PDB file of C-alpha atoms in Angstrom:
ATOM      1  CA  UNK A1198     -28.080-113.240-108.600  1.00 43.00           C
ATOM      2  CA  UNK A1199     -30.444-110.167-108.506  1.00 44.00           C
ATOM      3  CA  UNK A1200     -28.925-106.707-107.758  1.00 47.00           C
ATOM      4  CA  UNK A1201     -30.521-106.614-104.416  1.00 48.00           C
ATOM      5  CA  UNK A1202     -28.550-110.080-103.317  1.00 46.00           C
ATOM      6  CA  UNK A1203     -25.615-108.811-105.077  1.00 48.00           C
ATOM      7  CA  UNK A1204     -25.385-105.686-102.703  1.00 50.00           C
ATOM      8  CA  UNK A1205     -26.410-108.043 -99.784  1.00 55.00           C
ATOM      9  CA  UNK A1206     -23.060-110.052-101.001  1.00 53.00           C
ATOM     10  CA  UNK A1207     -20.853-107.366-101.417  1.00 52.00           C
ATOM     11  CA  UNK A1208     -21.912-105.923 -97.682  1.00 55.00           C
ATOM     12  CA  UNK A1209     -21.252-109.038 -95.539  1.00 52.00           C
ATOM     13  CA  UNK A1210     -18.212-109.153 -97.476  1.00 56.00           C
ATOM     14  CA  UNK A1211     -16.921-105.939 -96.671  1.00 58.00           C
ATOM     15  CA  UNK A1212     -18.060-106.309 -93.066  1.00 59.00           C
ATOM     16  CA  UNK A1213     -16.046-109.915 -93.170  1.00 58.00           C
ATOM     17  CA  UNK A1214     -13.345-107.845 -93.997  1.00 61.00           C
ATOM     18  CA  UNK A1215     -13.200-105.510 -91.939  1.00 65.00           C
ATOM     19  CA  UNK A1216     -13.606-107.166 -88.778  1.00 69.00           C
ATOM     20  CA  UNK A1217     -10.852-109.154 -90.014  1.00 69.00           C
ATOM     21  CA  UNK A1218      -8.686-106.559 -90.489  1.00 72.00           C
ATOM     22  CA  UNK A1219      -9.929-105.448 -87.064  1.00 77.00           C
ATOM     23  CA  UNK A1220      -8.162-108.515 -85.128  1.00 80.00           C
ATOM     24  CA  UNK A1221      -5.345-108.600 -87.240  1.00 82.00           C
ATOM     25  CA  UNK A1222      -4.660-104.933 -86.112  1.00 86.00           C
ATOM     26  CA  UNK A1223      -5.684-106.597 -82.203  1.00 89.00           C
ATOM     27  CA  UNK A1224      -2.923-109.218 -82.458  1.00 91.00           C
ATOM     28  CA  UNK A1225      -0.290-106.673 -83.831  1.00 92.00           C
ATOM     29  CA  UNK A1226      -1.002-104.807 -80.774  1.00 94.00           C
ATOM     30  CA  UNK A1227      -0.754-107.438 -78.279  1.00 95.00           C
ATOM     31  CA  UNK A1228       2.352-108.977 -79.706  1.00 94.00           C
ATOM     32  CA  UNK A1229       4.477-105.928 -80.156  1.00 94.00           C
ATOM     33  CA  UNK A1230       3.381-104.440 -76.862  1.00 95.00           C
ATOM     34  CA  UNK A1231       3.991-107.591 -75.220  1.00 95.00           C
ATOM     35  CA  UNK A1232       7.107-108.345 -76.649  1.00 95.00           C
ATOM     36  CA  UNK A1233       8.042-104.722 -75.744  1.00 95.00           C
ATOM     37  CA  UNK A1234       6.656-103.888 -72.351  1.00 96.00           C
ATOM     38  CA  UNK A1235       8.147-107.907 -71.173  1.00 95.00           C
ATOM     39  CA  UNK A1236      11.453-106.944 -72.422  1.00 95.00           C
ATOM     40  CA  UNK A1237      11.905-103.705 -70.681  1.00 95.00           C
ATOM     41  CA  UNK A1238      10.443-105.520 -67.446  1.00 94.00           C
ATOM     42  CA  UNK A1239      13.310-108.271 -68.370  1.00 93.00           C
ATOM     43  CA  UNK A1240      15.528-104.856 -67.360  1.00 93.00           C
ATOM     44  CA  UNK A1241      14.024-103.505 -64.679  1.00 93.00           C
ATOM     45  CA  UNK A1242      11.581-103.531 -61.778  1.00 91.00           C
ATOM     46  CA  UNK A1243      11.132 -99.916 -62.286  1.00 93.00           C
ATOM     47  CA  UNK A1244       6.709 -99.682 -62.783  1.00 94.00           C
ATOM     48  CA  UNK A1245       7.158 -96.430 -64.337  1.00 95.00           C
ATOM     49  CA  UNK A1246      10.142 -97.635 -66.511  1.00 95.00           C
ATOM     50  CA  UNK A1247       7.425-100.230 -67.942  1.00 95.00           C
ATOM     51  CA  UNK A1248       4.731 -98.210 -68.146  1.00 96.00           C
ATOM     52  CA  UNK A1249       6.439 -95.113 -69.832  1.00 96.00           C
ATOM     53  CA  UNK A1250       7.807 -97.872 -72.581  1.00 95.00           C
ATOM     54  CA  UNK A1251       4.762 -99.322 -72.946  1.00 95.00           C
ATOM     55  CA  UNK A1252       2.384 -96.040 -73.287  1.00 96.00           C
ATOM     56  CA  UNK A1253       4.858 -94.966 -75.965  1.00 96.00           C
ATOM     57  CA  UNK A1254       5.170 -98.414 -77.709  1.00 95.00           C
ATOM     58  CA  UNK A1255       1.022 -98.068 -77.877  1.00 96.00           C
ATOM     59  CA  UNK A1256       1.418 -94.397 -79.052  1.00 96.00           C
ATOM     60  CA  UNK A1257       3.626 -95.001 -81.571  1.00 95.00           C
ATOM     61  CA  UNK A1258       2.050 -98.300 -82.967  1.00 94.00           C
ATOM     62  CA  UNK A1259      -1.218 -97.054 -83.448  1.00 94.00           C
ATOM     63  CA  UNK A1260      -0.301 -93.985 -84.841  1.00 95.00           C
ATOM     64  CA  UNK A1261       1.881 -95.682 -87.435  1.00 93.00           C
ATOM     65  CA  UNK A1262      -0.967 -98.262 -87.826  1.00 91.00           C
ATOM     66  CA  UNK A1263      -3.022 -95.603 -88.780  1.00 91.00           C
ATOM     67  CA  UNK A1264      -0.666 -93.632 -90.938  1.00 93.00           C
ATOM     68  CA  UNK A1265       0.390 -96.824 -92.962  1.00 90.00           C
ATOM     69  CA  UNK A1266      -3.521 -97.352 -93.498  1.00 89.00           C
ATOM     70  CA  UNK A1267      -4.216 -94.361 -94.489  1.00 92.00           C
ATOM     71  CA  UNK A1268      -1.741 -93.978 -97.129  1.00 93.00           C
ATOM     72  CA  UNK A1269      -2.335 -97.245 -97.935  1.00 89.00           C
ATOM     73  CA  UNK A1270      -6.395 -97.206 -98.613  1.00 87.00           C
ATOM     74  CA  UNK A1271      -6.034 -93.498-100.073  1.00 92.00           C
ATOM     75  CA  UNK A1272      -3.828 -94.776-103.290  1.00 92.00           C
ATOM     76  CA  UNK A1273      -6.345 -97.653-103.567  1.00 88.00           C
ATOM     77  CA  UNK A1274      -9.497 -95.030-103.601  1.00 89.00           C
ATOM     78  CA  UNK A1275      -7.163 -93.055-106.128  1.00 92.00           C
ATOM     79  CA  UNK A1276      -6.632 -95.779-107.937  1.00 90.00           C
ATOM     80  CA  UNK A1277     -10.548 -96.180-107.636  1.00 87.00           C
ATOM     81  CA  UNK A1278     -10.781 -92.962-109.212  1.00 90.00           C
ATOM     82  CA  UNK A1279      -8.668 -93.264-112.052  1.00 91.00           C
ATOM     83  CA  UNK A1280     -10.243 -96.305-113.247  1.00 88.00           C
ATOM     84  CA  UNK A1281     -13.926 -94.834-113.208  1.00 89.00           C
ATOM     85  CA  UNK A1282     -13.120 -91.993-115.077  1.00 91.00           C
ATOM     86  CA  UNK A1283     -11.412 -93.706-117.290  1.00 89.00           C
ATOM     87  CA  UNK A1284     -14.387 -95.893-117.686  1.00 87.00           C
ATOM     88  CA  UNK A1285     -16.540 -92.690-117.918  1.00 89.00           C
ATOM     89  CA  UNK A1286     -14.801 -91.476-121.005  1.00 92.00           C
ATOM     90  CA  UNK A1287     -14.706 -94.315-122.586  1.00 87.00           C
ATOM     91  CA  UNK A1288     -18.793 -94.904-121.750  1.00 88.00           C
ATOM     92  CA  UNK A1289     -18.946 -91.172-123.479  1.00 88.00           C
ATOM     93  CA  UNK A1290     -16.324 -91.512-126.837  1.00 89.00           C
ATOM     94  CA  UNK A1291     -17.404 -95.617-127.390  1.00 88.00           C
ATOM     95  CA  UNK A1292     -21.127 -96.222-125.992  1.00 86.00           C
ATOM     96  CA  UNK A1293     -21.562 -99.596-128.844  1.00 89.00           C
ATOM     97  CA  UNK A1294     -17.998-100.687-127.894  1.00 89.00           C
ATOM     98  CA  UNK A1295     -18.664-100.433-124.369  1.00 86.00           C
ATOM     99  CA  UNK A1296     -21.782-102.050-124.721  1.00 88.00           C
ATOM    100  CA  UNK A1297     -20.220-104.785-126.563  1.00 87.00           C
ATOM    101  CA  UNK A1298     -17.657-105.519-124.153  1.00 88.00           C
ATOM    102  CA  UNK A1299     -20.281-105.600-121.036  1.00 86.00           C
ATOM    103  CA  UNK A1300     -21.907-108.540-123.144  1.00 88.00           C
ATOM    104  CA  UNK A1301     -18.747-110.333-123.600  1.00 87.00           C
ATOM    105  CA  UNK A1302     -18.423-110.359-119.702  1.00 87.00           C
ATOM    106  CA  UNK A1303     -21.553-111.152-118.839  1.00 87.00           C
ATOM    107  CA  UNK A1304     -21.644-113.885-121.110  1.00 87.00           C
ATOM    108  CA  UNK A1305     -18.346-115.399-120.179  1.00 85.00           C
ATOM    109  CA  UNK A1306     -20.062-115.717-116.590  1.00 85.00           C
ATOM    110  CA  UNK A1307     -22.048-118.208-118.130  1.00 83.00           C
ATOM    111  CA  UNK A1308     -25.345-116.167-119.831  1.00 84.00           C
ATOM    112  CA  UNK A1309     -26.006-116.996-123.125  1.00 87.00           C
ATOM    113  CA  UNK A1310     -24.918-114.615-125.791  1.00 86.00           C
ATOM    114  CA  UNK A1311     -28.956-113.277-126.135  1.00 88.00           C
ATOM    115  CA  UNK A1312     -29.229-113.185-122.363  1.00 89.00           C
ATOM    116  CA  UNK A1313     -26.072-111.509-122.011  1.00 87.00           C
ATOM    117  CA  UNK A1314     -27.185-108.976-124.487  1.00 88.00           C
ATOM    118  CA  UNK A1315     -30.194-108.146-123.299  1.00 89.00           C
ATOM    119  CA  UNK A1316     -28.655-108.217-119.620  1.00 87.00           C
ATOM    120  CA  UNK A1317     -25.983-105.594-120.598  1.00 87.00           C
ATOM    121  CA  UNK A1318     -28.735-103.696-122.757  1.00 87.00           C
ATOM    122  CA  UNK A1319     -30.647-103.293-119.453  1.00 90.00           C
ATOM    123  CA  UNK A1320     -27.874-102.357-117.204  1.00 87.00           C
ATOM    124  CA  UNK A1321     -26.562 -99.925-119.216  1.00 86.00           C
ATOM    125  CA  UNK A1322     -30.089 -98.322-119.681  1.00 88.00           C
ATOM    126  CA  UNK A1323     -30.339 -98.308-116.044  1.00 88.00           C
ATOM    127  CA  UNK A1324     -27.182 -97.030-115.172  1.00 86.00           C
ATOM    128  CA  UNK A1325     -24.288 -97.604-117.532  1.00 86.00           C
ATOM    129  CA  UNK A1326     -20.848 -96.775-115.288  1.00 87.00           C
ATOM    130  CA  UNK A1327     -22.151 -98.520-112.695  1.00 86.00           C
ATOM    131  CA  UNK A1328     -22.674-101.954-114.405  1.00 86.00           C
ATOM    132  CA  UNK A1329     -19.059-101.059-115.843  1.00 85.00           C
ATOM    133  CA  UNK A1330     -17.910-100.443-112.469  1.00 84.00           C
ATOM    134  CA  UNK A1331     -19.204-103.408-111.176  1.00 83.00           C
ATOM    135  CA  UNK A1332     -18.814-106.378-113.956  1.00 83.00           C
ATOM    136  CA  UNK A1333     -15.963-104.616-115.143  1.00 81.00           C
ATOM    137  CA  UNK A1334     -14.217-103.125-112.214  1.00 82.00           C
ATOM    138  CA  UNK A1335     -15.579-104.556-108.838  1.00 81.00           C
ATOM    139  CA  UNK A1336     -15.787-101.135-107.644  1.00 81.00           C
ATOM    140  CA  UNK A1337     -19.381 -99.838-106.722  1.00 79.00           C
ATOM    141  CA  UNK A1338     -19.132 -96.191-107.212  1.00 80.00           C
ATOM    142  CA  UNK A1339     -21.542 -95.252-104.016  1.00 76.00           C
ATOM    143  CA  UNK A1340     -18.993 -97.363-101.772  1.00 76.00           C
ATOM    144  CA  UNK A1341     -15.305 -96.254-102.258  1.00 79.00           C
ATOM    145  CA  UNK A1342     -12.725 -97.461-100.076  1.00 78.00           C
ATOM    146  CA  UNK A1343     -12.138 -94.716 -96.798  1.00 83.00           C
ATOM    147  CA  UNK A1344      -9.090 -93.560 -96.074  1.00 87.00           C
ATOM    148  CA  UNK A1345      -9.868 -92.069 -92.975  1.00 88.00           C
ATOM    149  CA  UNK A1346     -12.355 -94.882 -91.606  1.00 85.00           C
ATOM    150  CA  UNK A1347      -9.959 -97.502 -92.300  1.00 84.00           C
ATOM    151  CA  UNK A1348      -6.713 -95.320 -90.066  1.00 88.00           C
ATOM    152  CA  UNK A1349      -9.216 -94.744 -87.402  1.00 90.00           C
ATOM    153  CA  UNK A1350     -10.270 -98.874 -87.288  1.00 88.00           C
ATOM    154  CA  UNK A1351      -6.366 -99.992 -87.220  1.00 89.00           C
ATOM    155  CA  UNK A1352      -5.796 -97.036 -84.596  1.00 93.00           C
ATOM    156  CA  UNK A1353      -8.337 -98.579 -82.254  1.00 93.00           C
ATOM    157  CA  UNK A1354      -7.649-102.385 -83.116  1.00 92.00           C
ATOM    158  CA  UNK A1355      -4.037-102.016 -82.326  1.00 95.00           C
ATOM    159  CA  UNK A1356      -4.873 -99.840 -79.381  1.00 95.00           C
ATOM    160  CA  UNK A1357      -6.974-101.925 -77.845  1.00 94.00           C
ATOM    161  CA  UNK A1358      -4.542-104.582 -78.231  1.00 94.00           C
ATOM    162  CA  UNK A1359      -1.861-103.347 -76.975  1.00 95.00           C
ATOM    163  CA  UNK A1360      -3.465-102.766 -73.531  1.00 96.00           C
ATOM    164  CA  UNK A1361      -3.806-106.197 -72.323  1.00 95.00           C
ATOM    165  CA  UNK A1362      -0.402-106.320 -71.952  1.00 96.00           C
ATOM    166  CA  UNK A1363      -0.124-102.933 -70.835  1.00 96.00           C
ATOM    167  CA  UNK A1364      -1.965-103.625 -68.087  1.00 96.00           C
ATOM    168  CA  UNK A1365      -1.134-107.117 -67.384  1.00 95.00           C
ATOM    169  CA  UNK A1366       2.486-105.802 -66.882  1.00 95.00           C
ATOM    170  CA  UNK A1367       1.919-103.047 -64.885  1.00 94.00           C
ATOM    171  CA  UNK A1368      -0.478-103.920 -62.152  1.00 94.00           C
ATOM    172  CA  UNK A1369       0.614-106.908 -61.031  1.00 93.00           C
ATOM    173  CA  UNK A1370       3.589-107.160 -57.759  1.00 93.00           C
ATOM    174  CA  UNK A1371       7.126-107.066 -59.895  1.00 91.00           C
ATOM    175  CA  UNK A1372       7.737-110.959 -59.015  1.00 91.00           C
ATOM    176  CA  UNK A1373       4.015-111.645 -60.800  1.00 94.00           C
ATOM    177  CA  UNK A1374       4.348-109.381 -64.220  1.00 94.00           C
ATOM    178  CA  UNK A1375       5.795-111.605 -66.427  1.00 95.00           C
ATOM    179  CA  UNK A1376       4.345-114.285 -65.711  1.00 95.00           C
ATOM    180  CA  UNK A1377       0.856-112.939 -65.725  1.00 96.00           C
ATOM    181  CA  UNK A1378       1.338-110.909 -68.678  1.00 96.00           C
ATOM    182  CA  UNK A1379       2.516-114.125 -70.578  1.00 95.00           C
ATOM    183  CA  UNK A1380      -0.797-115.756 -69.785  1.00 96.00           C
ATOM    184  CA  UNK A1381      -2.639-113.267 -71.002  1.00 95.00           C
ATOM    185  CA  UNK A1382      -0.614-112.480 -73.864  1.00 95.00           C
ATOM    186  CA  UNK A1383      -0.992-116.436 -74.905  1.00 95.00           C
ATOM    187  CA  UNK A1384      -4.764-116.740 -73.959  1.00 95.00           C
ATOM    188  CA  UNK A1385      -5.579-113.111 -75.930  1.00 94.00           C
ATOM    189  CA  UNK A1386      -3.208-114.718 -78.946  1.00 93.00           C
ATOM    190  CA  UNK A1387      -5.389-118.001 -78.549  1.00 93.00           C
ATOM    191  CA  UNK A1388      -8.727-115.914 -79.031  1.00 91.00           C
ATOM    192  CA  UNK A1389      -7.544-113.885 -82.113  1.00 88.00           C
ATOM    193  CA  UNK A1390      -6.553-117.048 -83.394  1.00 86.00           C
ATOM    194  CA  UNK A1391      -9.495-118.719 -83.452  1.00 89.00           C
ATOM    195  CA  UNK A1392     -11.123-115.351 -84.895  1.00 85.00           C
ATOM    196  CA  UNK A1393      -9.371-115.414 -87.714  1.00 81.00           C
ATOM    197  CA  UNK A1394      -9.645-118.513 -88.428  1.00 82.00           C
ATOM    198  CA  UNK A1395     -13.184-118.710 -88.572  1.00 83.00           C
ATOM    199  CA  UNK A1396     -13.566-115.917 -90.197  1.00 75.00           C
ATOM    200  CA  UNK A1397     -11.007-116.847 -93.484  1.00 72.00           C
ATOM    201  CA  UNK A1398     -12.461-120.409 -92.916  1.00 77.00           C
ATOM    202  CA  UNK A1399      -8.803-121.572 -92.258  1.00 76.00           C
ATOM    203  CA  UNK A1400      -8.100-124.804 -89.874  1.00 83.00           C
ATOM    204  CA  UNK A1401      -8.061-123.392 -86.569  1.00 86.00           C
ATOM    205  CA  UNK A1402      -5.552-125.459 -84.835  1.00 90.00           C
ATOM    206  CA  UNK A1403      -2.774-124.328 -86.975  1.00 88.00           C
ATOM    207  CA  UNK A1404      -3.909-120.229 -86.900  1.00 85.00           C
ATOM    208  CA  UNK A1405      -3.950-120.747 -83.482  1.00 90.00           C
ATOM    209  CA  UNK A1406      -0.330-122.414 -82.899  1.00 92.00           C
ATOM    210  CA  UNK A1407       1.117-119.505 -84.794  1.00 90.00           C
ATOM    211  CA  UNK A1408      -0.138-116.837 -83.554  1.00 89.00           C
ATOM    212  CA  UNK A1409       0.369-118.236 -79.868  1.00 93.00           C
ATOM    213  CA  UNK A1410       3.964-119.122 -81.471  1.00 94.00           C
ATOM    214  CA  UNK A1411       4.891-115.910 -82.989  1.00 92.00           C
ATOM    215  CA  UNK A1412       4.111-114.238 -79.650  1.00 93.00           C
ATOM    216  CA  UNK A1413       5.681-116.253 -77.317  1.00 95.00           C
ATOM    217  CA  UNK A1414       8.729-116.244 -79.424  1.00 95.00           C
ATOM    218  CA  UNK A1415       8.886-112.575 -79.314  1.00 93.00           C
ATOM    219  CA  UNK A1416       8.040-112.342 -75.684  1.00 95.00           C
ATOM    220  CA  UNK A1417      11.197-114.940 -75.300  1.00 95.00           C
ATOM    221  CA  UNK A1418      13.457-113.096 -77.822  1.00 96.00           C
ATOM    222  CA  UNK A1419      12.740-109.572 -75.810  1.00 95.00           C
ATOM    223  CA  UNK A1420      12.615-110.995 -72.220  1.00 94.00           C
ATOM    224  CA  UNK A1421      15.740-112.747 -72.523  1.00 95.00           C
ATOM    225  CA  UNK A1422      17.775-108.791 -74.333  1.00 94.00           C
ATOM    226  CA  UNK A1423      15.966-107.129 -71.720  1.00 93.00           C
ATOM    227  CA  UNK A1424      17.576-109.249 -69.295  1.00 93.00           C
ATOM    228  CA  UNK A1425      21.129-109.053 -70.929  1.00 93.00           C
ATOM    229  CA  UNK A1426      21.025-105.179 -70.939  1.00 91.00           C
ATOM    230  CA  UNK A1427      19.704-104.867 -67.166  1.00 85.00           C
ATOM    231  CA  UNK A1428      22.486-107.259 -65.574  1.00 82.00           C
ATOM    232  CA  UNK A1429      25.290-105.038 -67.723  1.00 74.00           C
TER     233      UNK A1429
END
């Protein structure tokens, strides 16, 4: 594989993974909303009741989306960090070693021990800590994970989730809003599924049963306490 197709790879991959991460943040949002805003309406008629629930259940679900990603992706990119420059010194105190070792990879992907050499001779002329990073690592230096992109994409995946069933609950007459917003809860869970699924290359059917499971269950589970606590 030449460099050039390598990067190629490496993009679509990231892009795969993103937008996969994108409607997996989507289907938290429509499920805990859902299950939220349906179980407060399982209480009351009150619109505002609902709404005020659900405008705080989005609230605080994206922004703890957002926080969790953020901490999460900024001890990867540390972790990142540690590992290159530990790969930097050692590039600097054992250049032969390091050199060495680079063959030894290359050729246990299947060059043979002169191609390997003269493979790892090349990319370490070119640029040494990168082919390290890469073979070695799968890190490219230029593209380190971002902290701050990745809160900001679960902040709007989740938010945009979660208003389907904000709105599904909320402008419909009071004897219509459940039964509305479970349609479009099961239909939205239905689309995700499918999404995901064809994006990990997973069976559809069965992403699609439980997602469309997991959310009606909750919708059930919080309709039904909703309903215990209003008629106390």
């Amino acid at each position: 594989m030449t460099e050039s197709a390598g990067a190629r790879s490496a993009e679509i991959s990231t892009r795969l993974n993103w937008l996969r991460a994108g409607v997996l943040g989507a289907n938290d949002g429509i499920i805990s909303t859902a299950g939220l805003v349906v179980g407060v309406a399982g209480a009351t008629t009150s619109r505002a009741a609902i709404l005020t629930a659900g405008v705080a259940g989005l609230l605080a679900g994206a922004l703890s989306m957002a926080a969790g990603e953020y901490v999460s992706v900024s001890s990867q990119r540390d972790s990142e960090r540690a590992a290159l420059a530990v790969e930097r010194r050692e590039l600097a105190d054992e250049p032969e070693e390091e050199l060495a070792e680079l063959t030894d990879m290359l050729a246990a992907r299947g060059l043979s021990r002169e191609l390997a050499r003269e493979a790892a001779e090349q990319l370490t002329a070119r640029d040494a800590l990168r082919a390290h990073a890469q073979v070695e690592l799968g890190i490219n230096p230029d593209e380190l994970v971002n902290p701050w992109h990745a809160a900001l994409a679960s902040l709007l995946s989740f938010t945009v989730g979660a208003l389907l069933p904000l709105l599904a609950i909320v402008l419909p007459q009071p004897s219509a809003r459940v039964p509305v917003t479970v349609a479009a809860v099961l239909a939205a869970l239905t689309l995700c599924g499918l999404v995901s699924a064809r994006l990990g290359g997973a069976p559809a059917a069965r992403a699609v049963l439980r997602n469309v499971a997991g959310g009606a269950v909750a919708m059930a589970v919080t309709y039904a306490v909703g309903t215990w606590i209003g008629g106390t």
